[in-house]
Coordinates of N, CA and C and ligand atoms in Angstrom, one line a residue:
N1 N -117.1 4.7 -33.4 CA -115.8 4.4 -34.0 C -115.6 2.9 -34.4
V2 N -116.5 2.4 -35.1 CA -116.5 0.9 -35.4 C -115.6 0.6 -36.5
T3 N -114.8 -0.4 -36.3 CA -113.9 -0.9 -37.4 C -114.3 -2.3 -37.7
K4 N -113.9 -2.8 -38.9 CA -114.1 -4.2 -39.2 C -113.0 -4.7 -40.1
A5 N -112.4 -5.8 -39.7 CA -111.3 -6.4 -40.6 C -111.7 -7.8 -40.8
F6 N -111.5 -8.3 -42.1 CA -111.6 -9.7 -42.4 C -110.2 -10.1 -42.6
G7 N -109.6 -10.9 -41.7 CA -108.2 -11.2 -41.7 C -107.4 -10.0 -41.6
D8 N -106.5 -9.8 -42.6 CA -105.6 -8.6 -42.6 C -106.2 -7.4 -43.2
L9 N -107.4 -7.6 -43.8 CA -108.0 -6.5 -44.6 C -109.0 -5.8 -43.8
E10 N -108.6 -4.5 -43.5 CA -109.6 -3.6 -42.8 C -110.5 -3.0 -43.8
I11 N -111.8 -3.4 -43.7 CA -112.7 -2.9 -44.8 C -113.5 -1.7 -44.2
I12 N -113.7 -1.6 -42.9 CA -114.4 -0.5 -42.3 C -113.3 0.2 -41.4
K13 N -112.9 1.4 -41.7 CA -111.7 1.9 -41.0 C -112.1 2.9 -39.9
G14 N -113.3 2.7 -39.3 CA -113.7 3.6 -38.3 C -114.9 4.5 -38.7
I15 N -116.1 4.1 -38.4 CA -117.3 4.8 -38.8 C -118.0 5.2 -37.5
T16 N -118.4 6.5 -37.5 CA -119.2 7.0 -36.4 C -120.5 7.6 -36.9
V17 N -121.6 7.1 -36.5 CA -122.9 7.6 -37.0 C -123.9 7.6 -35.9
T18 N -124.8 8.6 -35.8 CA -125.9 8.6 -34.8 C -127.2 8.7 -35.6
I19 N -128.0 7.8 -35.3 CA -129.3 7.7 -36.0 C -130.4 7.9 -34.9
E20 N -131.2 9.0 -35.1 CA -132.2 9.3 -34.1 C -133.5 8.4 -34.3
K21 N -134.2 8.2 -33.2 CA -135.5 7.5 -33.3 C -136.4 8.1 -34.4
G22 N -136.9 7.2 -35.2 CA -137.8 7.7 -36.3 C -137.2 8.3 -37.5
E23 N -135.9 8.4 -37.5 CA -135.1 8.9 -38.6 C -135.0 7.9 -39.7
F24 N -135.0 8.3 -40.9 CA -134.9 7.4 -42.1 C -133.5 7.7 -42.7
V25 N -132.6 6.7 -42.7 CA -131.3 7.0 -43.2 C -130.9 6.0 -44.3
S26 N -130.3 6.5 -45.3 CA -129.7 5.6 -46.4 C -128.2 5.6 -46.4
L27 N -127.6 4.4 -46.5 CA -126.2 4.3 -46.7 C -125.9 4.1 -48.1
L28 N -125.1 5.0 -48.7 CA -124.8 5.0 -50.1 C -123.3 4.8 -50.3
G29 N -122.9 3.9 -51.2 CA -121.5 3.8 -51.5 C -121.3 2.7 -52.5
P30 N -120.1 2.6 -53.1 CA -119.8 1.7 -54.2 C -119.9 0.2 -53.7
S31 N -120.1 -0.7 -54.6 CA -120.2 -2.1 -54.3 C -118.9 -2.5 -53.5
G32 N -119.1 -3.2 -52.4 CA -118.0 -3.8 -51.7 C -117.4 -2.8 -50.7
C33 N -118.0 -1.7 -50.4 CA -117.4 -0.7 -49.5 C -117.7 -1.0 -48.1
G34 N -118.7 -1.9 -47.8 CA -118.9 -2.3 -46.4 C -120.3 -2.0 -45.9
K35 N -121.3 -1.6 -46.8 CA -122.6 -1.3 -46.3 C -123.3 -2.5 -45.6
T36 N -123.3 -3.6 -46.3 CA -124.0 -4.8 -45.8 C -123.3 -5.3 -44.5
T37 N -121.9 -5.2 -44.5 CA -121.2 -5.6 -43.3 C -121.6 -4.7 -42.1
L38 N -121.8 -3.4 -42.3 CA -122.2 -2.5 -41.2 C -123.6 -2.8 -40.7
L39 N -124.5 -3.1 -41.6 CA -125.9 -3.5 -41.2 C -125.8 -4.8 -40.4
R40 N -125.0 -5.7 -40.9 CA -124.9 -7.0 -40.2 C -124.3 -6.8 -38.8
M41 N -123.4 -5.9 -38.6 CA -122.8 -5.6 -37.3 C -123.9 -5.0 -36.4
I42 N -124.7 -4.1 -37.0 CA -125.8 -3.5 -36.2 C -126.8 -4.6 -35.7
A43 N -127.1 -5.5 -36.6 CA -128.1 -6.6 -36.3 C -127.5 -7.6 -35.4
G44 N -126.1 -7.6 -35.3 CA -125.5 -8.6 -34.4 C -125.1 -9.9 -35.2
L45 N -125.2 -9.9 -36.5 CA -124.9 -11.1 -37.3 C -123.5 -11.2 -37.7
E46 N -122.7 -10.1 -37.4 CA -121.3 -10.0 -37.7 C -120.7 -9.3 -36.5
S47 N -119.5 -9.8 -36.1 CA -118.8 -9.1 -34.9 C -118.1 -7.8 -35.4
T48 N -117.9 -6.9 -34.4 CA -117.1 -5.8 -34.7 C -115.7 -6.1 -34.4
T49 N -114.7 -5.5 -35.1 CA -113.3 -5.7 -34.7 C -112.9 -4.7 -33.6
S50 N -113.4 -3.5 -33.6 CA -113.3 -2.6 -32.5 C -114.4 -1.5 -32.6
G51 N -114.6 -0.8 -31.5 CA -115.6 0.2 -31.4 C -116.9 -0.4 -30.8
S52 N -117.9 0.5 -30.6 CA -119.1 0.0 -29.9 C -120.3 0.4 -30.7
I53 N -121.4 -0.4 -30.6 CA -122.7 -0.1 -31.2 C -123.7 0.0 -30.1
F54 N -124.3 1.2 -29.9 CA -125.4 1.4 -28.9 C -126.7 1.4 -29.6
I55 N -127.7 0.7 -29.1 CA -129.1 0.8 -29.5 C -129.9 1.4 -28.4
G56 N -130.3 2.6 -28.6 CA -130.8 3.4 -27.5 C -129.7 3.7 -26.5
E57 N -130.0 3.5 -25.3 CA -129.0 3.7 -24.2 C -128.1 2.5 -24.0
R58 N -128.4 1.4 -24.7 CA -127.8 0.1 -24.4 C -126.6 -0.2 -25.2
D59 N -125.5 -0.5 -24.6 CA -124.3 -1.0 -25.4 C -124.6 -2.4 -25.8
S60 N -124.8 -2.5 -27.1 CA -125.2 -3.8 -27.7 C -124.1 -4.5 -28.4
T61 N -122.9 -4.0 -28.2 CA -121.7 -4.5 -29.0 C -121.6 -6.1 -29.0
G62 N -121.7 -6.6 -27.8 CA -121.5 -8.1 -27.7 C -122.8 -8.9 -27.7
L63 N -123.9 -8.3 -27.9 CA -125.2 -9.0 -27.7 C -125.5 -9.9 -28.9
P64 N -126.1 -11.1 -28.7 CA -126.5 -11.9 -29.9 C -127.7 -11.2 -30.5
P65 N -128.0 -11.5 -31.8 CA -129.0 -10.8 -32.6 C -130.4 -10.9 -31.9
E66 N -130.7 -12.0 -31.3 CA -132.1 -12.1 -30.7 C -132.3 -11.2 -29.5
Q67 N -131.2 -10.7 -28.9 CA -131.4 -9.8 -27.8 C -131.3 -8.3 -28.2
R68 N -131.3 -8.0 -29.5 CA -131.2 -6.6 -29.9 C -132.5 -6.0 -30.3
D69 N -133.5 -6.8 -30.5 CA -134.9 -6.3 -30.9 C -134.8 -5.5 -32.2
I70 N -134.2 -6.1 -33.2 CA -133.9 -5.4 -34.5 C -134.3 -6.4 -35.6
A71 N -134.6 -5.9 -36.7 CA -135.0 -6.8 -37.9 C -134.2 -6.3 -39.1
M72 N -134.0 -7.2 -40.0 CA -133.2 -6.9 -41.2 C -133.8 -7.6 -42.4
V73 N -133.9 -6.8 -43.5 CA -134.3 -7.4 -44.8 C -133.0 -7.8 -45.5
F74 N -132.7 -9.1 -45.8 CA -131.5 -9.5 -46.4 C -131.4 -9.2 -47.8
Q75 N -130.2 -8.9 -48.3 CA -130.0 -8.6 -49.7 C -130.6 -9.7 -50.6
S76 N -130.4 -10.9 -50.2 CA -130.9 -12.1 -51.0 C -132.3 -12.5 -50.5
Y77 N -132.9 -11.7 -49.6 CA -134.2 -11.9 -49.0 C -134.3 -13.1 -48.0
A78 N -133.5 -14.2 -48.2 CA -133.4 -15.3 -47.3 C -134.8 -15.8 -46.8
L79 N -135.8 -15.9 -47.7 CA -137.0 -16.5 -47.3 C -136.9 -18.0 -47.2
F80 N -137.7 -18.6 -46.3 CA -137.7 -20.1 -46.1 C -138.5 -20.7 -47.3
P81 N -137.8 -21.5 -48.1 CA -138.5 -22.0 -49.3 C -139.6 -23.0 -49.0
H82 N -139.5 -23.7 -47.9 CA -140.5 -24.7 -47.6 C -141.7 -24.2 -46.9
L83 N -141.7 -22.9 -46.5 CA -142.8 -22.3 -45.8 C -143.6 -21.4 -46.7
T84 N -144.9 -21.3 -46.5 CA -145.7 -20.3 -47.3 C -145.3 -18.9 -46.9
V85 N -145.9 -18.0 -47.7 CA -145.7 -16.6 -47.4 C -146.2 -16.2 -46.0
L86 N -147.3 -16.7 -45.6 CA -147.8 -16.4 -44.3 C -146.9 -17.0 -43.2
E87 N -146.5 -18.2 -43.4 CA -145.6 -18.9 -42.4 C -144.3 -18.2 -42.3
N88 N -143.8 -17.6 -43.4 CA -142.5 -16.9 -43.4 C -142.7 -15.6 -42.5
V89 N -143.8 -14.9 -42.7 CA -144.0 -13.7 -41.9 C -144.3 -14.0 -40.4
L90 N -144.9 -15.2 -40.2 CA -145.2 -15.6 -38.8 C -143.9 -16.0 -38.1
F91 N -142.9 -16.3 -38.8 CA -141.7 -16.9 -38.2 C -141.1 -16.1 -37.0
P92 N -140.8 -14.8 -37.2 CA -140.2 -14.1 -36.1 C -141.1 -14.0 -34.9
L93 N -142.4 -14.0 -35.1 CA -143.4 -13.9 -33.9 C -143.4 -15.3 -33.2
R94 N -143.3 -16.4 -33.9 CA -143.2 -17.7 -33.3 C -141.9 -17.9 -32.5
M95 N -140.8 -17.4 -33.2 CA -139.5 -17.6 -32.5 C -139.4 -16.8 -31.2
R96 N -140.0 -15.6 -31.3 CA -139.8 -14.7 -30.1 C -141.0 -14.7 -29.2
K97 N -142.0 -15.6 -29.5 CA -143.2 -15.7 -28.7 C -143.8 -14.3 -28.4
L98 N -143.9 -13.5 -29.4 CA -144.3 -12.1 -29.2 C -145.7 -11.8 -28.9
S99 N -146.6 -12.8 -29.2 CA -148.0 -12.7 -28.8 C -148.7 -14.1 -28.9
A100 N -149.9 -14.1 -28.4 CA -150.6 -15.4 -28.4 C -150.8 -15.9 -29.9
R101 N -151.0 -17.2 -30.1 CA -151.0 -17.8 -31.4 C -152.0 -17.1 -32.4
D102 N -153.2 -16.9 -31.9 CA -154.2 -16.3 -32.9 C -153.9 -14.9 -33.2
K103 N -153.3 -14.2 -32.2 CA -152.9 -12.8 -32.3 C -151.7 -12.7 -33.4
Q104 N -150.9 -13.8 -33.3 CA -149.7 -13.8 -34.3 C -150.2 -13.8 -35.7
V105 N -151.2 -14.7 -36.0 CA -151.7 -14.7 -37.3 C -152.3 -13.4 -37.8
E106 N -153.0 -12.8 -36.8 CA -153.6 -11.5 -37.1 C -152.5 -10.4 -37.5
R107 N -151.5 -10.4 -36.7 CA -150.4 -9.5 -37.0 C -149.7 -9.8 -38.3
A108 N -149.5 -11.1 -38.6 CA -148.8 -11.5 -39.8 C -149.6 -11.1 -41.0
R109 N -151.0 -11.2 -40.9 CA -151.9 -10.9 -42.0 C -151.9 -9.3 -42.2
A110 N -151.8 -8.6 -41.1 CA -151.7 -7.1 -41.2 C -150.5 -6.7 -41.9
A111 N -149.3 -7.4 -41.6 CA -148.1 -7.0 -42.2 C -148.1 -7.3 -43.7
L112 N -148.8 -8.4 -44.1 CA -148.9 -8.8 -45.5 C -149.9 -7.8 -46.2
E113 N -150.9 -7.3 -45.5 CA -151.8 -6.4 -46.1 C -151.0 -5.1 -46.4
L114 N -150.1 -4.7 -45.5 CA -149.3 -3.5 -45.6 C -148.5 -3.5 -46.9
V115 N -147.9 -4.7 -47.3 CA -147.1 -4.8 -48.5 C -148.0 -5.3 -49.7
Q116 N -149.3 -5.3 -49.5 CA -150.2 -5.7 -50.5 C -150.0 -7.1 -51.1
L117 N -149.8 -8.1 -50.1 CA -149.6 -9.4 -50.6 C -150.5 -10.4 -49.8
L118 N -151.5 -9.9 -49.2 CA -152.4 -10.8 -48.4 C -153.0 -11.9 -49.3
H119 N -153.3 -11.5 -50.6 CA -153.9 -12.5 -51.5 C -153.0 -13.6 -51.9
L120 N -151.7 -13.5 -51.6 CA -150.7 -14.6 -52.0 C -150.2 -15.3 -50.7
A121 N -150.9 -15.2 -49.6 CA -150.4 -15.7 -48.3 C -150.1 -17.2 -48.3
D122 N -150.8 -18.0 -49.2 CA -150.6 -19.4 -49.2 C -149.6 -19.9 -50.2
R123 N -149.0 -19.0 -51.0 CA -148.0 -19.4 -52.0 C -146.7 -19.6 -51.3
R124 N -145.8 -20.4 -52.0 CA -144.4 -20.5 -51.6 C -143.5 -19.5 -52.3
P125 N -142.4 -19.1 -51.7 CA -141.6 -18.0 -52.3 C -141.2 -18.3 -53.7
R126 N -141.0 -19.5 -54.2 CA -140.6 -19.8 -55.6 C -141.7 -19.4 -56.5
E127 N -142.9 -19.3 -56.0 CA -144.1 -19.0 -56.9 C -144.4 -17.5 -57.0
L128 N -143.4 -16.7 -56.5 CA -143.5 -15.2 -56.5 C -142.5 -14.6 -57.4
S129 N -142.8 -13.4 -57.8 CA -141.7 -12.6 -58.5 C -140.7 -12.1 -57.6
G130 N -139.6 -11.6 -58.1 CA -138.5 -11.1 -57.2 C -139.0 -9.9 -56.3
G131 N -139.8 -9.0 -56.9 CA -140.3 -7.9 -56.1 C -141.3 -8.3 -55.1
Q132 N -142.1 -9.4 -55.4 CA -143.0 -9.9 -54.4 C -142.2 -10.6 -53.2
Q133 N -141.2 -11.3 -53.6 CA -140.3 -11.9 -52.6 C -139.7 -10.9 -51.7
Q134 N -139.3 -9.8 -52.3 CA -138.7 -8.7 -51.5 C -139.8 -8.1 -50.5
R135 N -141.0 -8.0 -51.0 CA -142.0 -7.5 -50.1 C -142.4 -8.4 -48.9
V136 N -142.3 -9.8 -49.2 CA -142.5 -10.7 -48.1 C -141.4 -10.5 -47.1
A137 N -140.1 -10.3 -47.5 CA -139.0 -10.1 -46.6 C -139.2 -8.8 -45.8
I138 N -139.8 -7.8 -46.4 CA -140.1 -6.6 -45.7 C -141.2 -6.8 -44.6
A139 N -142.2 -7.5 -45.0 CA -143.3 -7.9 -44.1 C -142.7 -8.6 -42.9
R140 N -141.8 -9.6 -43.2 CA -141.2 -10.4 -42.1 C -140.4 -9.5 -41.2
A141 N -139.8 -8.4 -41.7 CA -139.0 -7.5 -40.9 C -139.8 -6.6 -40.0
V142 N -140.9 -6.1 -40.6 CA -141.7 -5.1 -39.8 C -142.8 -5.8 -38.9
V143 N -143.0 -7.1 -39.0 CA -144.1 -7.7 -38.3 C -143.8 -7.7 -36.7
S144 N -142.5 -7.7 -36.4 CA -142.2 -7.6 -34.9 C -142.3 -6.2 -34.4
E145 N -142.6 -5.2 -35.2 CA -142.6 -3.8 -34.8 C -141.4 -3.4 -34.1
Ligands
ADP201 N1 -117.2 -12.9 -44.5 C1 -116.3 -12.2 -45.3 N2 -115.0 -12.6 -45.3 C2 -114.1 -11.9 -46.0 N3 -114.4 -10.7 -46.7 C3 -115.7 -10.3 -46.7 C4 -116.7 -11.0 -46.0 N4 -117.9 -10.4 -46.1 C5 -117.6 -9.3 -46.9 N5 -116.3 -9.3 -47.2 C6 -115.6 -8.2 -48.0 O1 -115.8 -7.0 -47.3 C7 -116.1 -5.9 -48.2 C8 -117.5 -5.3 -47.9 O2 -118.5 -6.2 -48.2 P1 -120.0 -5.8 -48.1 O3 -120.2 -5.2 -46.8 O4 -120.8 -6.9 -48.5 O5 -120.1 -4.6 -49.2 P2 -121.4 -3.8 -49.8 O6 -121.1 -2.4 -49.4 O7 -121.4 -4.0 -51.2 O8 -122.6 -4.3 -49.1 C9 -116.0 -6.5 -49.6 O9 -114.7 -6.3 -50.2 C10 -116.3 -8.0 -49.4 O10 -115.6 -8.8 -50.4
MG202 MG1 -124.4 -5.2 -49.9

């Protein structure tokens, strides 16, 4: 029963949803209805006004993003312009120290192979098409598994 208000404006008026492990769910609705806000609340990037968000058995409502073990592809991709494609995908592994350094590169390269961008690993985001940038953002989200 999550609600969200920005100031006086309640944009999410109480949503209840259960998503099972391994389930693939799409949120569909008109522009401005609150889809991104809901995803940001699940990721911990936006607070909830009321209600709770459970991830597995754990009440994650007040947890910071880094303690939720979750990844998100941003609508604007939010790639780091000064980092190469490979460095962008490495970033979450480095931040969270998820594996040894040489293992990290191996995992990042595997994620890039998955989105068929390994051949562009040394490019910067501005040297990619929009769709290629989107795939880098997807690789960066899935690399943490
Ligand atoms: N930080 C904010 N402050 C005030 N209003 C916001 C903020 N973020 C989003 N909104 C408003 O909340 C509503 C939902 O936005 P959003 O979740 O981005 O919609 P969408 O479903 O298109 O992803 C919109 O009316 C938007 O203008
Ligand atoms: Mg949106």
